[in-house]
mmCIF file of C-alpha atoms in Angstrom:
data_model
loop_
_atom_site.group_PDB
_atom_site.id
_atom_site.type_symbol
_atom_site.label_atom_id
_atom_site.label_comp_id
_atom_site.label_asym_id
_atom_site.label_seq_id
_atom_site.Cartn_x
_atom_site.Cartn_y
_atom_site.Cartn_z
ATOM 1 C CA MET A 1 63.729 20.681 41.907
ATOM 2 C CA ARG A 2 62.046 22.255 38.920
ATOM 3 C CA ARG A 3 64.526 24.439 36.909
ATOM 4 C CA ALA A 4 63.445 28.051 36.312
ATOM 5 C CA ALA A 5 62.218 28.739 32.872
ATOM 6 C CA LYS A 6 64.441 31.225 30.861
ATOM 7 C CA LYS A 7 62.748 34.418 30.672
ATOM 8 C CA ARG A 8 61.739 35.362 27.342
ATOM 9 C CA PRO A 9 63.667 38.627 26.045
ATOM 10 C CA THR A 10 61.530 41.711 25.617
ATOM 11 C CA LEU A 11 62.069 45.204 24.638
ATOM 12 C CA GLY A 12 62.895 46.152 28.172
ATOM 13 C CA ASN A 13 65.206 43.268 28.701
ATOM 14 C CA LEU A 14 68.073 43.543 26.314
ATOM 15 C CA TRP A 15 70.495 41.595 28.467
ATOM 16 C CA GLU A 16 70.259 37.759 28.730
ATOM 17 C CA ASP A 17 72.400 35.088 30.353
ATOM 18 C CA VAL A 18 74.057 33.259 27.653
ATOM 19 C CA SER A 19 75.585 30.019 28.789
ATOM 20 C CA ASP A 20 76.345 28.456 25.650
ATOM 21 C CA VAL A 21 78.438 31.290 24.007
ATOM 22 C CA PRO A 22 82.021 30.522 24.416
ATOM 23 C CA ASP A 23 83.226 33.871 25.879
ATOM 24 C CA GLU A 24 85.692 33.623 28.775
ATOM 25 C CA SER A 25 85.272 37.445 29.579
ATOM 26 C CA SER A 26 81.635 37.924 29.996
ATOM 27 C CA THR A 27 78.453 35.619 30.297
ATOM 28 C CA LYS A 28 76.115 38.325 29.180
ATOM 29 C CA VAL A 29 75.680 39.697 25.399
ATOM 30 C CA VAL A 30 73.592 42.619 23.890
ATOM 31 C CA HIS A 31 72.188 42.379 20.449
ATOM 32 C CA LEU A 32 72.612 45.648 18.464
ATOM 33 C CA ALA A 33 71.411 46.527 15.046
ATOM 34 C CA VAL A 34 73.130 49.179 13.035
ATOM 35 C CA VAL A 35 70.563 51.318 11.052
ATOM 36 C CA HIS A 36 71.792 53.656 8.324
ATOM 37 C CA PRO A 37 69.478 56.489 7.124
ATOM 38 C CA GLY A 38 68.147 55.505 3.687
ATOM 39 C CA THR A 39 68.645 51.837 3.980
ATOM 40 C CA PHE A 40 66.422 48.902 5.324
ATOM 41 C CA VAL A 41 67.828 46.703 7.939
ATOM 42 C CA ALA A 42 65.756 43.781 8.936
ATOM 43 C CA TRP A 43 66.844 42.741 12.476
ATOM 44 C CA SER A 44 65.856 39.373 13.779
ATOM 45 C CA GLY A 45 65.012 40.750 17.065
ATOM 46 C CA LEU A 46 65.934 40.387 20.742
ATOM 47 C CA ARG A 47 66.638 36.690 20.925
ATOM 48 C CA LEU A 48 69.428 34.435 21.681
ATOM 49 C CA MET A 49 71.756 33.227 18.965
ATOM 50 C CA ASP A 50 75.117 31.950 18.407
ATOM 51 C CA VAL A 51 76.915 35.252 17.796
ATOM 52 C CA LYS A 52 79.728 33.332 15.959
ATOM 53 C CA ARG A 53 77.610 31.793 13.475
ATOM 54 C CA THR A 54 74.586 34.081 12.924
ATOM 55 C CA PRO A 55 74.830 37.840 12.275
ATOM 56 C CA THR A 56 72.486 39.983 14.424
ATOM 57 C CA TRP A 57 71.609 42.098 11.359
ATOM 58 C CA VAL A 58 70.462 41.276 7.692
ATOM 59 C CA MET A 59 70.528 43.775 4.815
ATOM 60 C CA ARG A 60 68.101 43.299 2.112
ATOM 61 C CA ASP A 61 67.692 45.096 -1.167
ATOM 62 C CA ARG A 62 64.918 47.567 -1.950
ATOM 63 C CA TYR A 63 65.434 47.462 -5.674
ATOM 64 C CA SER A 64 66.153 45.080 -8.380
ATOM 65 C CA ALA A 65 68.693 46.042 -10.845
ATOM 66 C CA THR A 66 66.619 44.271 -13.618
ATOM 67 C CA SER A 67 63.157 45.695 -12.426
ATOM 68 C CA GLN A 68 63.465 48.550 -14.982
ATOM 69 C CA THR A 69 65.300 49.176 -18.225
ATOM 70 C CA PHE A 70 66.982 52.540 -18.339
ATOM 71 C CA VAL A 71 68.977 54.167 -21.311
ATOM 72 C CA VAL A 72 71.949 56.043 -19.941
ATOM 73 C CA SER A 73 73.246 58.828 -22.111
ATOM 74 C CA ASP A 74 76.992 59.565 -22.518
ATOM 75 C CA GLU A 75 76.616 62.335 -20.034
ATOM 76 C CA ASP A 76 76.548 59.794 -17.242
ATOM 77 C CA ASP A 77 79.902 58.335 -18.373
ATOM 78 C CA GLU A 78 81.744 60.180 -15.827
ATOM 79 C CA SER A 79 79.780 59.087 -12.937
ATOM 80 C CA GLU A 80 80.618 55.622 -13.607
ATOM 81 C CA GLU A 81 84.271 55.743 -12.601
ATOM 82 C CA GLU A 82 83.068 57.379 -9.298
ATOM 83 C CA GLU A 83 80.587 54.496 -8.960
ATOM 84 C CA GLU A 84 83.481 51.987 -9.231
ATOM 85 C CA GLU A 85 85.467 53.839 -6.725
ATOM 86 C CA ASP A 86 82.497 54.076 -4.497
ATOM 87 C CA LEU A 87 81.769 50.166 -4.621
ATOM 88 C CA GLU A 88 85.409 49.394 -3.519
ATOM 89 C CA GLU A 89 85.627 48.083 0.028
ATOM 90 C CA LYS A 90 87.210 50.932 2.102
ATOM 91 C CA TYR A 91 86.480 49.714 5.601
ATOM 92 C CA GLU A 92 87.838 46.637 7.488
ATOM 93 C CA ASP A 93 84.466 45.919 8.893
ATOM 94 C CA ASP A 94 82.333 43.853 6.409
ATOM 95 C CA MET A 95 79.153 45.190 8.017
ATOM 96 C CA LEU A 96 79.953 48.834 7.152
ATOM 97 C CA ASN A 97 81.103 47.962 3.699
ATOM 98 C CA LYS A 98 77.752 46.165 3.039
ATOM 99 C CA ILE A 99 75.945 49.173 4.330
ATOM 100 C CA ARG A 100 77.945 51.442 2.228
ATOM 101 C CA ALA A 101 77.417 49.489 -0.884
ATOM 102 C CA GLN A 102 73.566 49.586 -0.269
ATOM 103 C CA VAL A 103 73.790 53.397 0.178
ATOM 104 C CA MET A 104 75.704 53.509 -3.315
ATOM 105 C CA ALA A 105 73.013 51.200 -4.863
ATOM 106 C CA GLU A 106 70.325 53.598 -3.723
ATOM 107 C CA LYS A 107 71.997 56.483 -5.032
ATOM 108 C CA LYS A 108 72.688 54.748 -8.367
ATOM 109 C CA MET A 109 69.086 53.958 -8.640
ATOM 110 C CA LYS A 110 67.957 57.260 -7.904
ATOM 111 C CA ARG A 111 70.164 58.654 -10.546
ATOM 112 C CA MET A 112 68.946 56.264 -13.055
ATOM 113 C CA ILE A 113 65.127 56.868 -12.242
ATOM 114 C CA GLY A 114 66.143 60.688 -12.777
ATOM 115 C CA VAL A 115 67.483 60.005 -16.327
ATOM 116 C CA LYS A 116 64.359 57.982 -17.209
ATOM 117 C CA VAL A 117 62.102 60.881 -15.953
ATOM 118 C CA LYS A 118 64.027 63.331 -18.085
ATOM 119 C CA GLN A 119 63.882 61.208 -21.235
ATOM 120 C CA GLU A 120 60.181 60.739 -20.743
ATOM 121 C CA GLU A 121 59.610 64.436 -20.211
ATOM 122 C CA GLU A 122 61.557 65.240 -23.392
ATOM 123 C CA GLU A 123 59.575 62.677 -25.355
ATOM 124 C CA TRP A 124 56.441 64.283 -24.111
ATOM 125 C CA ARG A 125 57.578 67.719 -25.036
ATOM 126 C CA LEU A 126 58.496 66.629 -28.567
ATOM 127 C CA SER A 127 55.358 64.726 -29.348
ATOM 128 C CA ASN A 128 51.666 65.770 -30.258
ATOM 129 C CA TYR A 129 48.358 64.641 -29.406
ATOM 130 C CA LYS A 130 46.714 62.120 -31.764
ATOM 131 C CA LEU A 131 42.913 62.012 -32.195
ATOM 132 C CA THR A 132 41.708 58.893 -33.624
ATOM 133 C CA SER A 133 37.989 58.817 -34.731
ATOM 134 C CA LEU A 134 35.774 57.515 -37.535
ATOM 135 C CA THR A 135 35.297 59.378 -40.704
ATOM 136 C CA GLY A 136 32.976 62.211 -40.556
ATOM 137 C CA LYS A 137 32.409 64.834 -37.646
ATOM 138 C CA GLY A 138 30.781 62.963 -35.028
ATOM 139 C CA GLU A 139 31.628 63.575 -31.230
ATOM 140 C CA ALA A 140 35.357 64.019 -32.453
ATOM 141 C CA GLU A 141 34.566 67.397 -34.140
ATOM 142 C CA LEU A 142 34.223 69.226 -30.767
ATOM 143 C CA ILE A 143 37.693 67.958 -29.665
ATOM 144 C CA ARG A 144 39.060 69.213 -33.179
ATOM 145 C CA LEU A 145 37.615 72.618 -32.673
ATOM 146 C CA ILE A 146 39.117 72.877 -29.303
ATOM 147 C CA PHE A 147 42.627 72.136 -30.659
ATOM 148 C CA VAL A 148 41.994 74.746 -33.672
ATOM 149 C CA ILE A 149 40.786 77.480 -31.253
ATOM 150 C CA ALA A 150 43.662 77.013 -28.969
ATOM 151 C CA ASN A 151 45.987 76.869 -31.835
ATOM 152 C CA GLN A 152 47.552 73.498 -30.740
ATOM 153 C CA THR A 153 49.140 71.065 -33.192
ATOM 154 C CA TYR A 154 47.581 67.619 -33.264
ATOM 155 C CA ILE A 155 47.467 64.462 -35.532
ATOM 156 C CA ASP A 156 43.879 63.852 -36.902
ATOM 157 C CA GLU A 157 43.582 60.167 -37.659
ATOM 158 C CA ARG A 158 40.391 58.979 -39.229
ATOM 159 C CA ILE A 159 39.789 55.341 -39.844
ATOM 160 C CA THR A 160 36.720 53.267 -41.244
ATOM 161 C CA LYS A 161 34.482 51.241 -39.470
ATOM 162 C CA GLU A 162 36.264 48.110 -40.807
ATOM 163 C CA GLU A 163 39.683 49.455 -39.431
ATOM 164 C CA TRP A 164 38.049 50.361 -36.016
ATOM 165 C CA ASP A 165 36.554 46.663 -35.725
ATOM 166 C CA GLU A 166 40.347 45.333 -36.037
ATOM 167 C CA ARG A 167 41.703 47.754 -33.644
ATOM 168 C CA LYS A 168 38.885 47.796 -31.003
ATOM 169 C CA SER A 169 39.917 44.999 -28.802
ATOM 170 C CA ASN A 170 43.307 46.505 -28.304
ATOM 171 C CA THR A 171 42.111 49.909 -26.981
ATOM 172 C CA ALA A 172 41.496 50.803 -23.527
ATOM 173 C CA TYR A 173 37.919 51.964 -23.531
ATOM 174 C CA GLN A 174 36.798 50.257 -26.842
ATOM 175 C CA THR A 175 35.206 53.393 -27.949
ATOM 176 C CA LEU A 176 35.708 56.300 -30.118
ATOM 177 C CA PRO A 177 37.068 58.917 -30.168
ATOM 178 C CA ILE A 178 40.429 58.157 -28.678
ATOM 179 C CA LEU A 179 43.148 60.768 -27.619
ATOM 180 C CA SER A 180 46.570 59.358 -27.437
ATOM 181 C CA ARG A 181 50.204 60.651 -26.832
ATOM 182 C CA CYS A 182 53.483 58.910 -25.978
ATOM 183 C CA LYS A 183 51.941 55.560 -25.982
ATOM 184 C CA LYS A 184 49.165 56.540 -23.623
ATOM 185 C CA GLN A 185 45.423 56.387 -24.496
ATOM 186 C CA TRP A 186 42.409 58.190 -23.308
ATOM 187 C CA GLY A 187 38.882 57.599 -24.085
ATOM 188 C CA GLU A 188 35.221 59.039 -23.575
ATOM 189 C CA SER A 189 34.808 62.273 -25.409
ATOM 190 C CA GLY A 190 33.285 64.127 -22.555
ATOM 191 C CA ALA A 191 36.338 63.628 -20.463
ATOM 192 C CA ILE A 192 38.731 64.423 -23.169
ATOM 193 C CA VAL A 193 36.871 67.779 -23.809
ATOM 194 C CA ARG A 194 36.942 68.774 -20.237
ATOM 195 C CA MET A 195 40.589 67.742 -19.758
ATOM 196 C CA LEU A 196 41.731 69.749 -23.060
ATOM 197 C CA ALA A 197 39.436 72.773 -22.007
ATOM 198 C CA ARG A 198 41.218 72.900 -18.653
ATOM 199 C CA LYS A 199 44.561 72.576 -20.288
ATOM 200 C CA PHE A 200 43.898 75.089 -22.847
ATOM 201 C CA LEU A 201 42.372 77.548 -20.383
ATOM 202 C CA LEU A 202 38.735 77.310 -22.065
ATOM 203 C CA MET A 203 37.029 76.886 -18.844
ATOM 204 C CA GLY A 204 36.640 80.635 -17.599
ATOM 205 C CA VAL A 205 38.666 82.252 -15.040
ATOM 206 C CA ASN A 206 36.825 81.843 -11.768
ATOM 207 C CA ASN A 207 34.689 79.424 -10.063
ATOM 208 C CA ASP A 208 31.450 81.135 -11.004
ATOM 209 C CA GLU A 209 32.470 80.921 -14.784
ATOM 210 C CA HIS A 210 33.678 77.545 -14.298
ATOM 211 C CA LEU A 211 30.363 76.113 -12.979
ATOM 212 C CA THR A 212 28.451 77.861 -15.652
ATOM 213 C CA VAL A 213 30.455 76.477 -18.236
ATOM 214 C CA GLU A 214 30.451 73.021 -16.852
ATOM 215 C CA ALA A 215 26.628 73.023 -16.295
ATOM 216 C CA THR A 216 25.970 74.434 -19.734
ATOM 217 C CA TYR A 217 28.122 71.618 -21.337
ATOM 218 C CA GLU A 218 26.583 68.906 -19.263
ATOM 219 C CA ARG A 219 22.964 70.102 -20.055
ATOM 220 C CA LEU A 220 24.038 70.025 -23.722
ATOM 221 C CA ARG A 221 25.182 66.359 -23.326
ATOM 222 C CA ARG A 222 21.943 65.500 -21.410
ATOM 223 C CA LEU A 223 19.774 66.987 -24.322
ATOM 224 C CA GLN A 224 21.857 65.030 -26.597
ATOM 225 C CA ARG A 225 21.447 61.721 -24.752
ATOM 226 C CA GLN A 226 17.655 62.112 -24.147
ATOM 227 C CA ASN A 227 17.017 63.087 -27.924
ATOM 228 C CA LYS A 228 19.507 60.807 -29.533
ATOM 229 C CA ARG A 229 17.268 59.211 -32.143
ATOM 230 C CA ALA A 230 15.876 62.482 -33.557
ATOM 231 C CA ILE A 231 19.221 64.363 -33.336
ATOM 232 C CA SER A 232 21.145 61.456 -35.058
ATOM 233 C CA TRP A 233 18.313 60.978 -37.914
ATOM 234 C CA VAL A 234 18.814 64.930 -38.533
ATOM 235 C CA ILE A 235 22.672 64.880 -38.176
ATOM 236 C CA TYR A 236 23.318 61.840 -40.467
ATOM 237 C CA GLY A 237 20.350 62.279 -42.711
ATOM 238 C CA GLU A 238 17.869 59.444 -42.258
ATOM 239 C CA LYS A 239 17.166 57.864 -45.423
ATOM 240 C CA ASN A 240 13.538 57.201 -44.547
ATOM 241 C CA LYS A 241 11.577 60.513 -45.522
ATOM 242 C CA GLU A 242 9.010 60.297 -42.941
ATOM 243 C CA LYS A 243 11.245 59.615 -39.898
ATOM 244 C CA LEU A 244 13.609 62.471 -41.189
ATOM 245 C CA GLU A 245 10.678 64.943 -41.261
ATOM 246 C CA TRP A 246 9.403 63.796 -37.699
ATOM 247 C CA ALA A 247 12.807 64.250 -36.537
ATOM 248 C CA GLN A 248 13.245 67.732 -38.169
ATOM 249 C CA GLY A 249 9.792 68.792 -36.504
ATOM 250 C CA GLN A 250 10.938 67.527 -33.210
ATOM 251 C CA LEU A 251 14.048 69.595 -33.230
ATOM 252 C CA LEU A 252 12.416 72.855 -34.570
ATOM 253 C CA HIS A 253 9.414 72.602 -32.348
ATOM 254 C CA VAL A 254 10.311 70.802 -29.120
ATOM 255 C CA ILE A 255 14.127 70.097 -28.608
ATOM 256 C CA LEU A 256 15.836 73.320 -29.764
ATOM 257 C CA PRO A 257 13.656 76.326 -28.635
ATOM 258 C CA PRO A 258 13.916 75.909 -24.875
ATOM 259 C CA SER A 259 17.774 75.196 -25.115
ATOM 260 C CA LEU A 260 18.327 78.211 -27.475
ATOM 261 C CA LYS A 261 16.377 80.503 -25.005
ATOM 262 C CA GLU A 262 18.465 79.184 -22.097
ATOM 263 C CA TRP A 263 21.774 79.591 -24.098
ATOM 264 C CA ASP A 264 20.566 83.184 -25.267
ATOM 265 C CA GLN A 265 19.695 84.395 -21.670
ATOM 266 C CA LEU A 266 23.160 83.175 -20.286
ATOM 267 C CA ILE A 267 24.987 85.094 -22.929
ATOM 268 C CA GLN A 268 22.943 88.211 -22.479
ATOM 269 C CA LYS A 269 23.928 88.098 -18.698
ATOM 270 C CA THR A 270 27.651 88.732 -19.927
ATOM 271 C CA ARG A 271 26.473 91.149 -22.530
ATOM 272 C CA GLY A 272 28.092 88.730 -25.153
ATOM 273 C CA PRO A 273 29.218 87.379 -27.248
ATOM 274 C CA PHE A 274 30.229 84.327 -25.142
ATOM 275 C CA ILE A 275 28.637 82.687 -22.133
ATOM 276 C CA ALA A 276 31.486 83.696 -19.894
ATOM 277 C CA ALA A 277 32.475 87.283 -19.708
ATOM 278 C CA SER A 278 36.049 86.409 -19.613
ATOM 279 C CA GLY A 279 36.035 84.856 -23.275
ATOM 280 C CA ILE A 280 35.292 81.868 -25.251
ATOM 281 C CA THR A 281 35.038 78.649 -23.563
ATOM 282 C CA MET A 282 34.364 74.951 -24.432
ATOM 283 C CA ALA A 283 30.554 75.455 -23.777
ATOM 284 C CA ASP A 284 30.400 78.147 -26.579
ATOM 285 C CA ILE A 285 32.393 75.673 -28.845
ATOM 286 C CA ALA A 286 29.978 72.858 -28.138
ATOM 287 C CA ILE A 287 26.972 74.912 -28.690
ATOM 288 C CA VAL A 288 28.126 76.119 -32.072
ATOM 289 C CA ASP A 289 29.446 72.648 -33.041
ATOM 290 C CA PHE A 290 25.892 71.055 -32.111
ATOM 291 C CA LEU A 291 23.997 73.724 -33.992
ATOM 292 C CA ASP A 292 26.261 73.374 -37.185
ATOM 293 C CA GLN A 293 25.937 69.601 -37.234
ATOM 294 C CA CYS A 294 22.090 69.895 -36.721
ATOM 295 C CA SER A 295 21.938 72.445 -39.675
ATOM 296 C CA SER A 296 23.335 69.818 -42.203
ATOM 297 C CA HIS A 297 19.672 68.382 -42.594
ATOM 298 C CA LEU A 298 17.762 71.263 -40.841
ATOM 299 C CA MET A 299 16.941 74.843 -41.770
ATOM 300 C CA ILE A 300 17.447 76.671 -38.483
ATOM 301 C CA ASP A 301 18.047 80.150 -39.587
ATOM 302 C CA SER A 302 14.290 81.080 -39.099
ATOM 303 C CA LEU A 303 14.606 79.579 -35.538
ATOM 304 C CA LEU A 304 17.800 81.538 -34.790
ATOM 305 C CA ALA A 305 16.144 84.852 -35.918
ATOM 306 C CA ASP A 306 14.407 84.997 -32.470
ATOM 307 C CA PHE A 307 17.790 84.507 -30.620
ATOM 308 C CA MET A 308 20.121 87.116 -31.706
ATOM 309 C CA ALA A 309 22.951 86.414 -28.994
ATOM 310 C CA ILE A 310 23.081 82.911 -30.252
ATOM 311 C CA SER A 311 23.523 84.109 -33.908
ATOM 312 C CA ASP A 312 26.070 86.534 -32.720
ATOM 313 C CA LEU A 313 27.922 83.825 -30.892
ATOM 314 C CA ILE A 314 27.901 81.425 -34.148
ATOM 315 C CA TYR A 315 29.040 84.252 -36.351
ATOM 316 C CA VAL A 316 32.069 85.167 -33.877
ATOM 317 C CA VAL A 317 33.236 81.697 -33.487
ATOM 318 C CA LYS A 318 32.976 80.557 -37.148
ATOM 319 C CA ASN A 319 34.988 83.777 -38.318
ATOM 320 C CA CYS A 320 37.743 83.097 -35.740
ATOM 321 C CA PRO A 321 40.801 83.102 -38.241
ATOM 322 C CA SER A 322 41.860 79.563 -37.067
ATOM 323 C CA VAL A 323 38.368 78.181 -37.311
ATOM 324 C CA ARG A 324 37.772 79.475 -40.645
ATOM 325 C CA LYS A 325 41.091 78.281 -42.073
ATOM 326 C CA TYR A 326 40.156 74.545 -40.562
ATOM 327 C CA THR A 327 36.628 74.686 -42.133
ATOM 328 C CA ASP A 328 37.954 75.652 -45.371
ATOM 329 C CA GLU A 329 40.497 72.764 -45.225
ATOM 330 C CA ARG A 330 38.205 70.389 -43.362
ATOM 331 C CA GLN A 331 37.677 66.846 -44.609
ATOM 332 C CA GLU A 332 34.089 66.693 -45.600
ATOM 333 C CA ASP A 333 33.239 62.948 -45.441
#
């Protein structure tokens, strides 16, 4: 006669006949798992086992004590004695003691993480942004002006091309300028400008102003990309006289007039002196910086005479006390 196969335990069948378990009082056993809030209990499941040899529950650590390094201050000395008392076994049942130890280990880890977070917050609060760029104005000048107008302290680090070649491989984006703080680095000038403008409230006060400021700044960046050669020759002073004259003609008669007209109309809609009615924004600062750098090898005064709103914008921004102080002390290299 064939023996009936043992029925496989399922979630609906917790009870099983256990003939090999030496228990005189009963031939059935139920497998239980003790789950404590906040701990992880890996239960091997509903299967037959020798209850005298194998436990029905397994405790596993969520954290590793050596996974992070924490500096604990003197203020936490008082809690060490409490921790030692908490780790003492206070139950006769080993399982309960292990569960209790796991809970206390998690509490200790959370406390140490809290200390680490406070240390990082304090380090961030006491530090300043550092702007690293090549000598001269370039793309970093707009970032400097944002710091200046927002009256924010920052470290202005200017390096030579030789120094940049040595550092380039160790930077995240391998481009300049670089903004850093507390061992963190960020690249791409456009992203840095937008982040600082949001942080220092230079984006307008509502969605309409925000979109206008973003669009104006983005169109200026597109203008610079599409006419990169002519603009760079004028800003940096191309040594070839014919090339420089061609670039100057392009800016005076082709590139600048449509943009100046667009910006002038935007300012007139708000009745000036800025593109946003609420006050100065990153778009205003970007326009003034762009025209200021172009004027290094270009006479644009006659061109600005037809756009009085732009002329007023330049006058207001350059006569801001913090900007005036910065330009007087600026490194002209």
